[in-house]
């Protein structure tokens, strides 16, 4: 039996890394990705191999459409699908990615007043958190539709539902991810491809490292569960969504310890 294949963007640390390890343990071949943290991505690769799993590193900026096209050509080549020769330098065609599961996890946060944000900071947040989801979905969909099966799991945030003060750009981007999830689910349901999002609450990752000990305790007190979530908990749930019934699609599922 052929191994199922999953691409997890932003998988050098945090939720992405935990997902990579969970899917590798479950027998998937994992395509792992990051933009800048290549040394950490190599550590993820080593750990997967030490577990007896298999993976392929695909470093690159998923907020850049040409980089995403290149990544999916590499995936297609690995999976044994033919891609058109693009040596002419023309805009490369979309090619079938050969993925069973796509997890859009890459993201950046920005904390500060909206009025203080630069144009570049705004663009960077939206490109990394929202446009990357579009670029990766666009490349993954043709193969999934041709196979009449596939799972797309978007890692979102409760701030995309309720908004967070001093995180306006991040909230706007995650709200866009939620809307894209629901719309794309309707578009792909006739092809038996499911699209869902996990709206994460406060998770104990480097993204929340800016919080002081006092702020962490105060925030944890606001969460009914009394603590931050873990990357491993999100990864276990993502793995369950990859095996969920086909009737589950278009859902924004909050995982926040009862916060909202």
PDB file of C-alpha atoms in Angstrom:
ATOM      1  CA  UNK A   1       0.000   0.000   0.000  1.00  0.00           C
ATOM      2  CA  UNK A   2       1.311   3.432  -0.936  1.00  0.00           C
ATOM      3  CA  UNK A   3       1.933   5.868   1.865  1.00  0.00           C
ATOM      4  CA  UNK A   4      -0.427   8.792   2.066  1.00  0.00           C
ATOM      5  CA  UNK A   5       1.253  12.148   1.595  1.00  0.00           C
ATOM      6  CA  UNK A   6       0.797  15.392   3.480  1.00  0.00           C
ATOM      7  CA  UNK A   7       2.306  18.852   3.103  1.00  0.00           C
ATOM      8  CA  UNK A   8       2.515  20.915   6.268  1.00  0.00           C
ATOM      9  CA  UNK A   9       3.559  24.520   5.809  1.00  0.00           C
ATOM     10  CA  UNK A  10       5.478  26.207   8.616  1.00  0.00           C
ATOM     11  CA  UNK A  11       6.557  22.898  10.109  1.00  0.00           C
ATOM     12  CA  UNK A  12       9.907  23.803  11.673  1.00  0.00           C
ATOM     13  CA  UNK A  13       8.389  24.507  15.084  1.00  0.00           C
ATOM     14  CA  UNK A  14       5.211  24.852  17.104  1.00  0.00           C
ATOM     15  CA  UNK A  15       1.966  23.477  15.715  1.00  0.00           C
ATOM     16  CA  UNK A  16       3.466  22.682  12.314  1.00  0.00           C
ATOM     17  CA  UNK A  17       6.289  20.629  13.799  1.00  0.00           C
ATOM     18  CA  UNK A  18       3.884  18.757  16.074  1.00  0.00           C
ATOM     19  CA  UNK A  19       1.670  17.995  13.062  1.00  0.00           C
ATOM     20  CA  UNK A  20       4.669  16.736  11.087  1.00  0.00           C
ATOM     21  CA  UNK A  21       5.622  14.317  13.848  1.00  0.00           C
ATOM     22  CA  UNK A  22       2.033  13.146  14.398  1.00  0.00           C
ATOM     23  CA  UNK A  23       1.428  12.439  10.708  1.00  0.00           C
ATOM     24  CA  UNK A  24       4.798  10.715  10.347  1.00  0.00           C
ATOM     25  CA  UNK A  25       3.954   8.434  13.266  1.00  0.00           C
ATOM     26  CA  UNK A  26       0.649   7.672  11.563  1.00  0.00           C
ATOM     27  CA  UNK A  27       2.484   6.424   8.475  1.00  0.00           C
ATOM     28  CA  UNK A  28       2.300   9.451   6.185  1.00  0.00           C
ATOM     29  CA  UNK A  29       5.140  10.679   4.023  1.00  0.00           C
ATOM     30  CA  UNK A  30       5.472  14.250   5.231  1.00  0.00           C
ATOM     31  CA  UNK A  31       6.565  17.204   3.133  1.00  0.00           C
ATOM     32  CA  UNK A  32       7.896  19.722   5.640  1.00  0.00           C
ATOM     33  CA  UNK A  33       8.323  23.429   4.968  1.00  0.00           C
ATOM     34  CA  UNK A  34       9.565  26.658   6.466  1.00  0.00           C
ATOM     35  CA  UNK A  35      10.871  29.963   5.186  1.00  0.00           C
ATOM     36  CA  UNK A  36      13.684  31.062   7.491  1.00  0.00           C
ATOM     37  CA  UNK A  37      14.156  28.411  10.204  1.00  0.00           C
ATOM     38  CA  UNK A  38      15.935  25.851   8.040  1.00  0.00           C
ATOM     39  CA  UNK A  39      18.130  24.553  10.872  1.00  0.00           C
ATOM     40  CA  UNK A  40      15.032  23.840  12.927  1.00  0.00           C
ATOM     41  CA  UNK A  41      13.401  22.208   9.900  1.00  0.00           C
ATOM     42  CA  UNK A  42      16.409  19.891   9.645  1.00  0.00           C
ATOM     43  CA  UNK A  43      15.865  18.949  13.293  1.00  0.00           C
ATOM     44  CA  UNK A  44      12.258  18.100  12.484  1.00  0.00           C
ATOM     45  CA  UNK A  45      13.510  15.939   9.617  1.00  0.00           C
ATOM     46  CA  UNK A  46      15.961  14.132  11.919  1.00  0.00           C
ATOM     47  CA  UNK A  47      13.261  13.426  14.489  1.00  0.00           C
ATOM     48  CA  UNK A  48      10.882  12.050  11.866  1.00  0.00           C
ATOM     49  CA  UNK A  49      13.594   9.738  10.548  1.00  0.00           C
ATOM     50  CA  UNK A  50      14.476   8.643  14.087  1.00  0.00           C
ATOM     51  CA  UNK A  51      10.832   7.619  14.524  1.00  0.00           C
ATOM     52  CA  UNK A  52      11.067   5.443  11.442  1.00  0.00           C
ATOM     53  CA  UNK A  53       9.065   7.890   9.348  1.00  0.00           C
ATOM     54  CA  UNK A  54       9.784   9.457   5.983  1.00  0.00           C
ATOM     55  CA  UNK A  55       9.801  13.081   4.918  1.00  0.00           C
ATOM     56  CA  UNK A  56      11.008  15.546   2.309  1.00  0.00           C
ATOM     57  CA  UNK A  57      12.213  19.048   3.122  1.00  0.00           C
ATOM     58  CA  UNK A  58      10.730  21.826   0.984  1.00  0.00           C
ATOM     59  CA  UNK A  59      12.039  25.106   2.398  1.00  0.00           C
ATOM     60  CA  UNK A  60      10.566  28.210   0.819  1.00  0.00           C
ATOM     61  CA  UNK A  61       8.338  31.233   1.296  1.00  0.00           C
ATOM     62  CA  UNK A  62       4.741  30.105   0.794  1.00  0.00           C
ATOM     63  CA  UNK A  63       3.614  33.724   0.592  1.00  0.00           C
ATOM     64  CA  UNK A  64       5.285  33.791  -2.831  1.00  0.00           C
ATOM     65  CA  UNK A  65       3.227  32.085  -5.573  1.00  0.00           C
ATOM     66  CA  UNK A  66       6.248  31.151  -7.693  1.00  0.00           C
ATOM     67  CA  UNK A  67       7.866  29.433  -4.718  1.00  0.00           C
ATOM     68  CA  UNK A  68       4.660  27.484  -4.091  1.00  0.00           C
ATOM     69  CA  UNK A  69       4.525  26.415  -7.738  1.00  0.00           C
ATOM     70  CA  UNK A  70       8.097  25.173  -7.480  1.00  0.00           C
ATOM     71  CA  UNK A  71       7.307  23.259  -4.275  1.00  0.00           C
ATOM     72  CA  UNK A  72       4.386  21.496  -5.896  1.00  0.00           C
ATOM     73  CA  UNK A  73       6.474  20.572  -8.920  1.00  0.00           C
ATOM     74  CA  UNK A  74       8.866  18.909  -6.479  1.00  0.00           C
ATOM     75  CA  UNK A  75       5.957  17.124  -4.810  1.00  0.00           C
ATOM     76  CA  UNK A  76       4.600  16.003  -8.176  1.00  0.00           C
ATOM     77  CA  UNK A  77       8.026  14.721  -9.194  1.00  0.00           C
ATOM     78  CA  UNK A  78       8.342  12.781  -5.945  1.00  0.00           C
ATOM     79  CA  UNK A  79       4.874  11.318  -6.397  1.00  0.00           C
ATOM     80  CA  UNK A  80       5.641  10.189  -9.933  1.00  0.00           C
ATOM     81  CA  UNK A  81       3.384  12.555 -11.831  1.00  0.00           C
ATOM     82  CA  UNK A  82       4.550  14.224 -15.013  1.00  0.00           C
ATOM     83  CA  UNK A  83       4.815  17.974 -15.144  1.00  0.00           C
ATOM     84  CA  UNK A  84       5.215  20.053 -18.251  1.00  0.00           C
ATOM     85  CA  UNK A  85       8.763  21.187 -19.022  1.00  0.00           C
ATOM     86  CA  UNK A  86       9.035  24.782 -17.831  1.00  0.00           C
ATOM     87  CA  UNK A  87      12.585  25.471 -18.945  1.00  0.00           C
ATOM     88  CA  UNK A  88      11.285  28.059 -21.407  1.00  0.00           C
ATOM     89  CA  UNK A  89      10.949  30.528 -18.548  1.00  0.00           C
ATOM     90  CA  UNK A  90       7.230  31.026 -19.066  1.00  0.00           C
ATOM     91  CA  UNK A  91       4.845  31.139 -16.147  1.00  0.00           C
ATOM     92  CA  UNK A  92       4.767  27.516 -14.958  1.00  0.00           C
ATOM     93  CA  UNK A  93       1.531  25.585 -15.293  1.00  0.00           C
ATOM     94  CA  UNK A  94      -0.304  24.228 -12.312  1.00  0.00           C
ATOM     95  CA  UNK A  95       0.588  20.573 -11.897  1.00  0.00           C
ATOM     96  CA  UNK A  96      -1.035  17.860  -9.843  1.00  0.00           C
ATOM     97  CA  UNK A  97       0.503  17.717  -6.411  1.00  0.00           C
ATOM     98  CA  UNK A  98      -0.170  14.147  -5.427  1.00  0.00           C
ATOM     99  CA  UNK A  99      -1.180  15.128  -1.888  1.00  0.00           C
ATOM    100  CA  UNK A 100      -3.765  13.340   0.199  1.00  0.00           C
ATOM    101  CA  UNK A 101      -3.736  16.063   2.860  1.00  0.00           C
ATOM    102  CA  UNK A 102      -2.722  19.724   2.847  1.00  0.00           C
ATOM    103  CA  UNK A 103      -2.246  21.521   6.153  1.00  0.00           C
ATOM    104  CA  UNK A 104      -1.928  25.291   5.807  1.00  0.00           C
ATOM    105  CA  UNK A 105      -0.183  26.266   9.008  1.00  0.00           C
ATOM    106  CA  UNK A 106       2.432  28.913   8.097  1.00  0.00           C
ATOM    107  CA  UNK A 107       1.750  32.182   9.870  1.00  0.00           C
ATOM    108  CA  UNK A 108       3.096  35.317  11.464  1.00  0.00           C
ATOM    109  CA  UNK A 109       1.739  37.457  14.271  1.00  0.00           C
ATOM    110  CA  UNK A 110       2.005  41.206  14.808  1.00  0.00           C
ATOM    111  CA  UNK A 111       1.235  42.949  18.062  1.00  0.00           C
ATOM    112  CA  UNK A 112       0.658  46.696  18.078  1.00  0.00           C
ATOM    113  CA  UNK A 113      -1.756  49.478  17.259  1.00  0.00           C
ATOM    114  CA  UNK A 114      -3.197  49.422  13.767  1.00  0.00           C
ATOM    115  CA  UNK A 115      -2.373  53.107  13.346  1.00  0.00           C
ATOM    116  CA  UNK A 116       1.310  52.284  13.896  1.00  0.00           C
ATOM    117  CA  UNK A 117       1.486  49.524  11.283  1.00  0.00           C
ATOM    118  CA  UNK A 118       3.490  50.140   8.147  1.00  0.00           C
ATOM    119  CA  UNK A 119       2.242  49.200   4.675  1.00  0.00           C
ATOM    120  CA  UNK A 120       4.889  46.489   4.505  1.00  0.00           C
ATOM    121  CA  UNK A 121       3.904  44.989   7.880  1.00  0.00           C
ATOM    122  CA  UNK A 122       0.254  44.852   6.793  1.00  0.00           C
ATOM    123  CA  UNK A 123       1.104  43.199   3.482  1.00  0.00           C
ATOM    124  CA  UNK A 124       3.443  40.720   5.146  1.00  0.00           C
ATOM    125  CA  UNK A 125       0.799  39.568   7.644  1.00  0.00           C
ATOM    126  CA  UNK A 126      -1.874  39.124   4.974  1.00  0.00           C
ATOM    127  CA  UNK A 127       0.441  37.443   2.465  1.00  0.00           C
ATOM    128  CA  UNK A 128       1.851  34.981   4.997  1.00  0.00           C
ATOM    129  CA  UNK A 129      -1.361  34.153   6.844  1.00  0.00           C
ATOM    130  CA  UNK A 130      -3.953  34.335   4.066  1.00  0.00           C
ATOM    131  CA  UNK A 131      -2.482  34.471   0.561  1.00  0.00           C
ATOM    132  CA  UNK A 132      -0.277  31.453   1.279  1.00  0.00           C
ATOM    133  CA  UNK A 133      -3.429  29.416   1.941  1.00  0.00           C
ATOM    134  CA  UNK A 134      -4.813  30.410  -1.454  1.00  0.00           C
ATOM    135  CA  UNK A 135      -1.549  29.638  -3.256  1.00  0.00           C
ATOM    136  CA  UNK A 136      -1.167  26.194  -1.690  1.00  0.00           C
ATOM    137  CA  UNK A 137      -4.824  25.247  -2.126  1.00  0.00           C
ATOM    138  CA  UNK A 138      -4.733  26.290  -5.783  1.00  0.00           C
ATOM    139  CA  UNK A 139      -1.844  23.915  -6.450  1.00  0.00           C
ATOM    140  CA  UNK A 140      -3.171  20.995  -4.378  1.00  0.00           C
ATOM    141  CA  UNK A 141      -6.757  20.994  -5.647  1.00  0.00           C
ATOM    142  CA  UNK A 142      -6.338  19.633  -9.218  1.00  0.00           C
ATOM    143  CA  UNK A 143      -4.871  16.321  -8.060  1.00  0.00           C
ATOM    144  CA  UNK A 144      -7.390  15.937  -5.218  1.00  0.00           C
ATOM    145  CA  UNK A 145     -10.300  16.610  -7.569  1.00  0.00           C
ATOM    146  CA  UNK A 146      -8.918  14.126 -10.101  1.00  0.00           C
ATOM    147  CA  UNK A 147      -8.799  11.478  -7.369  1.00  0.00           C
ATOM    148  CA  UNK A 148     -12.194  12.443  -5.952  1.00  0.00           C
ATOM    149  CA  UNK A 149     -10.728  12.614  -2.461  1.00  0.00           C
ATOM    150  CA  UNK A 150      -8.561  14.837  -0.300  1.00  0.00           C
ATOM    151  CA  UNK A 151      -8.433  16.841   2.901  1.00  0.00           C
ATOM    152  CA  UNK A 152      -7.464  20.478   3.333  1.00  0.00           C
ATOM    153  CA  UNK A 153      -6.974  21.594   6.934  1.00  0.00           C
ATOM    154  CA  UNK A 154      -6.365  25.266   7.643  1.00  0.00           C
ATOM    155  CA  UNK A 155      -4.842  26.277  10.959  1.00  0.00           C
ATOM    156  CA  UNK A 156      -6.754  29.384  11.940  1.00  0.00           C
ATOM    157  CA  UNK A 157      -7.405  31.276  15.174  1.00  0.00           C
ATOM    158  CA  UNK A 158     -10.237  32.299  17.444  1.00  0.00           C
ATOM    159  CA  UNK A 159      -9.130  35.866  16.700  1.00  0.00           C
ATOM    160  CA  UNK A 160     -10.450  35.300  13.202  1.00  0.00           C
ATOM    161  CA  UNK A 161     -13.864  34.852  14.826  1.00  0.00           C
ATOM    162  CA  UNK A 162     -13.870  37.463  17.571  1.00  0.00           C
ATOM    163  CA  UNK A 163     -10.923  39.752  16.769  1.00  0.00           C
ATOM    164  CA  UNK A 164      -8.121  40.671  19.153  1.00  0.00           C
ATOM    165  CA  UNK A 165      -7.131  44.145  20.283  1.00  0.00           C
ATOM    166  CA  UNK A 166      -3.698  45.166  18.957  1.00  0.00           C
ATOM    167  CA  UNK A 167      -3.770  42.216  16.526  1.00  0.00           C
ATOM    168  CA  UNK A 168      -6.017  43.702  13.860  1.00  0.00           C
ATOM    169  CA  UNK A 169      -4.021  42.515  10.841  1.00  0.00           C
ATOM    170  CA  UNK A 170      -3.644  38.986  12.221  1.00  0.00           C
ATOM    171  CA  UNK A 171      -7.359  38.872  13.071  1.00  0.00           C
ATOM    172  CA  UNK A 172      -8.296  40.116   9.601  1.00  0.00           C
ATOM    173  CA  UNK A 173      -6.091  37.509   7.927  1.00  0.00           C
ATOM    174  CA  UNK A 174      -7.471  34.634  10.017  1.00  0.00           C
ATOM    175  CA  UNK A 175     -11.019  35.834   9.383  1.00  0.00           C
ATOM    176  CA  UNK A 176     -10.150  35.601   5.691  1.00  0.00           C
ATOM    177  CA  UNK A 177      -8.887  32.055   6.199  1.00  0.00           C
ATOM    178  CA  UNK A 178     -12.199  31.135   7.827  1.00  0.00           C
ATOM    179  CA  UNK A 179     -14.204  32.617   4.954  1.00  0.00           C
ATOM    180  CA  UNK A 180     -11.988  30.913   2.385  1.00  0.00           C
ATOM    181  CA  UNK A 181     -12.419  27.606   4.213  1.00  0.00           C
ATOM    182  CA  UNK A 182     -16.206  27.765   4.111  1.00  0.00           C
ATOM    183  CA  UNK A 183     -16.413  28.935   0.506  1.00  0.00           C
ATOM    184  CA  UNK A 184     -13.876  26.415  -0.785  1.00  0.00           C
ATOM    185  CA  UNK A 185     -15.608  23.596   1.082  1.00  0.00           C
ATOM    186  CA  UNK A 186     -18.798  24.290  -0.883  1.00  0.00           C
ATOM    187  CA  UNK A 187     -16.844  24.481  -4.131  1.00  0.00           C
ATOM    188  CA  UNK A 188     -15.073  21.161  -3.575  1.00  0.00           C
ATOM    189  CA  UNK A 189     -17.811  19.136  -1.853  1.00  0.00           C
ATOM    190  CA  UNK A 190     -19.106  17.699  -5.169  1.00  0.00           C
ATOM    191  CA  UNK A 191     -15.583  16.328  -5.746  1.00  0.00           C
ATOM    192  CA  UNK A 192     -15.452  14.680  -2.303  1.00  0.00           C
ATOM    193  CA  UNK A 193     -12.674  16.993  -1.077  1.00  0.00           C
ATOM    194  CA  UNK A 194     -13.205  18.276   2.452  1.00  0.00           C
ATOM    195  CA  UNK A 195     -11.996  21.644   3.727  1.00  0.00           C
ATOM    196  CA  UNK A 196     -12.054  22.510   7.424  1.00  0.00           C
ATOM    197  CA  UNK A 197     -10.271  24.893   9.759  1.00  0.00           C
ATOM    198  CA  UNK A 198      -9.091  24.619  13.337  1.00  0.00           C
ATOM    199  CA  UNK A 199      -9.599  27.936  15.113  1.00  0.00           C
ATOM    200  CA  UNK A 200      -6.923  27.686  17.764  1.00  0.00           C
ATOM    201  CA  UNK A 201      -7.161  29.425  21.086  1.00  0.00           C
ATOM    202  CA  UNK A 202      -4.109  30.424  23.094  1.00  0.00           C
ATOM    203  CA  UNK A 203      -1.495  27.787  22.312  1.00  0.00           C
ATOM    204  CA  UNK A 204       1.850  27.510  24.095  1.00  0.00           C
ATOM    205  CA  UNK A 205       4.116  28.285  21.126  1.00  0.00           C
ATOM    206  CA  UNK A 206       6.871  30.753  20.296  1.00  0.00           C
ATOM    207  CA  UNK A 207       4.210  33.071  18.886  1.00  0.00           C
ATOM    208  CA  UNK A 208       3.145  33.758  22.477  1.00  0.00           C
ATOM    209  CA  UNK A 209       6.691  34.020  23.808  1.00  0.00           C
ATOM    210  CA  UNK A 210       6.373  37.818  23.986  1.00  0.00           C
ATOM    211  CA  UNK A 211       4.067  37.429  26.995  1.00  0.00           C
ATOM    212  CA  UNK A 212       5.598  37.961  30.426  1.00  0.00           C
ATOM    213  CA  UNK A 213       5.074  35.413  33.162  1.00  0.00           C
ATOM    214  CA  UNK A 214       2.504  37.670  34.782  1.00  0.00           C
ATOM    215  CA  UNK A 215       0.626  38.148  31.504  1.00  0.00           C
ATOM    216  CA  UNK A 216       0.648  34.399  30.859  1.00  0.00           C
ATOM    217  CA  UNK A 217      -0.865  33.687  34.274  1.00  0.00           C
ATOM    218  CA  UNK A 218      -3.515  36.380  33.829  1.00  0.00           C
ATOM    219  CA  UNK A 219      -4.466  35.075  30.397  1.00  0.00           C
ATOM    220  CA  UNK A 220      -4.585  31.472  31.605  1.00  0.00           C
ATOM    221  CA  UNK A 221      -6.978  32.580  34.348  1.00  0.00           C
ATOM    222  CA  UNK A 222      -9.370  33.847  31.642  1.00  0.00           C
ATOM    223  CA  UNK A 223      -9.479  30.434  29.958  1.00  0.00           C
ATOM    224  CA  UNK A 224     -12.033  28.037  31.500  1.00  0.00           C
ATOM    225  CA  UNK A 225      -9.591  25.147  31.049  1.00  0.00           C
ATOM    226  CA  UNK A 226      -7.129  27.125  33.188  1.00  0.00           C
ATOM    227  CA  UNK A 227      -4.155  26.728  30.834  1.00  0.00           C
ATOM    228  CA  UNK A 228      -2.785  27.275  27.350  1.00  0.00           C
ATOM    229  CA  UNK A 229      -3.301  24.554  24.774  1.00  0.00           C
ATOM    230  CA  UNK A 230      -0.381  22.546  23.411  1.00  0.00           C
ATOM    231  CA  UNK A 231       0.844  22.070  19.864  1.00  0.00           C
ATOM    232  CA  UNK A 232       0.480  18.322  20.311  1.00  0.00           C
ATOM    233  CA  UNK A 233      -3.233  18.691  21.076  1.00  0.00           C
ATOM    234  CA  UNK A 234      -3.772  20.635  17.843  1.00  0.00           C
ATOM    235  CA  UNK A 235      -1.732  18.038  15.935  1.00  0.00           C
ATOM    236  CA  UNK A 236      -3.808  15.158  17.279  1.00  0.00           C
ATOM    237  CA  UNK A 237      -6.976  16.926  16.227  1.00  0.00           C
ATOM    238  CA  UNK A 238      -5.585  17.715  12.762  1.00  0.00           C
ATOM    239  CA  UNK A 239      -4.777  14.019  12.348  1.00  0.00           C
ATOM    240  CA  UNK A 240      -8.338  13.118  13.323  1.00  0.00           C
ATOM    241  CA  UNK A 241      -9.693  15.582  10.742  1.00  0.00           C
ATOM    242  CA  UNK A 242      -7.574  13.898   8.078  1.00  0.00           C
ATOM    243  CA  UNK A 243      -9.512  10.690   8.819  1.00  0.00           C
ATOM    244  CA  UNK A 244     -12.891  12.313   9.451  1.00  0.00           C
ATOM    245  CA  UNK A 245     -16.064  11.296   7.589  1.00  0.00           C
ATOM    246  CA  UNK A 246     -16.531  12.985   4.235  1.00  0.00           C
ATOM    247  CA  UNK A 247     -19.706  14.714   5.424  1.00  0.00           C
ATOM    248  CA  UNK A 248     -17.635  16.912   7.742  1.00  0.00           C
ATOM    249  CA  UNK A 249     -16.668  19.916   5.649  1.00  0.00           C
ATOM    250  CA  UNK A 250     -16.815  23.703   5.736  1.00  0.00           C
ATOM    251  CA  UNK A 251     -16.408  23.827   9.508  1.00  0.00           C
ATOM    252  CA  UNK A 252     -14.476  26.334  11.605  1.00  0.00           C
ATOM    253  CA  UNK A 253     -13.857  24.239  14.701  1.00  0.00           C
ATOM    254  CA  UNK A 254     -12.711  26.130  17.780  1.00  0.00           C
ATOM    255  CA  UNK A 255     -10.168  24.470  20.052  1.00  0.00           C
ATOM    256  CA  UNK A 256      -9.689  27.003  22.788  1.00  0.00           C
ATOM    257  CA  UNK A 257     -10.287  25.462  26.215  1.00  0.00           C
ATOM    258  CA  UNK A 258     -13.725  27.092  26.356  1.00  0.00           C
ATOM    259  CA  UNK A 259     -12.375  30.634  25.890  1.00  0.00           C
ATOM    260  CA  UNK A 260     -15.033  31.865  23.434  1.00  0.00           C
TER     261      UNK A 260
END
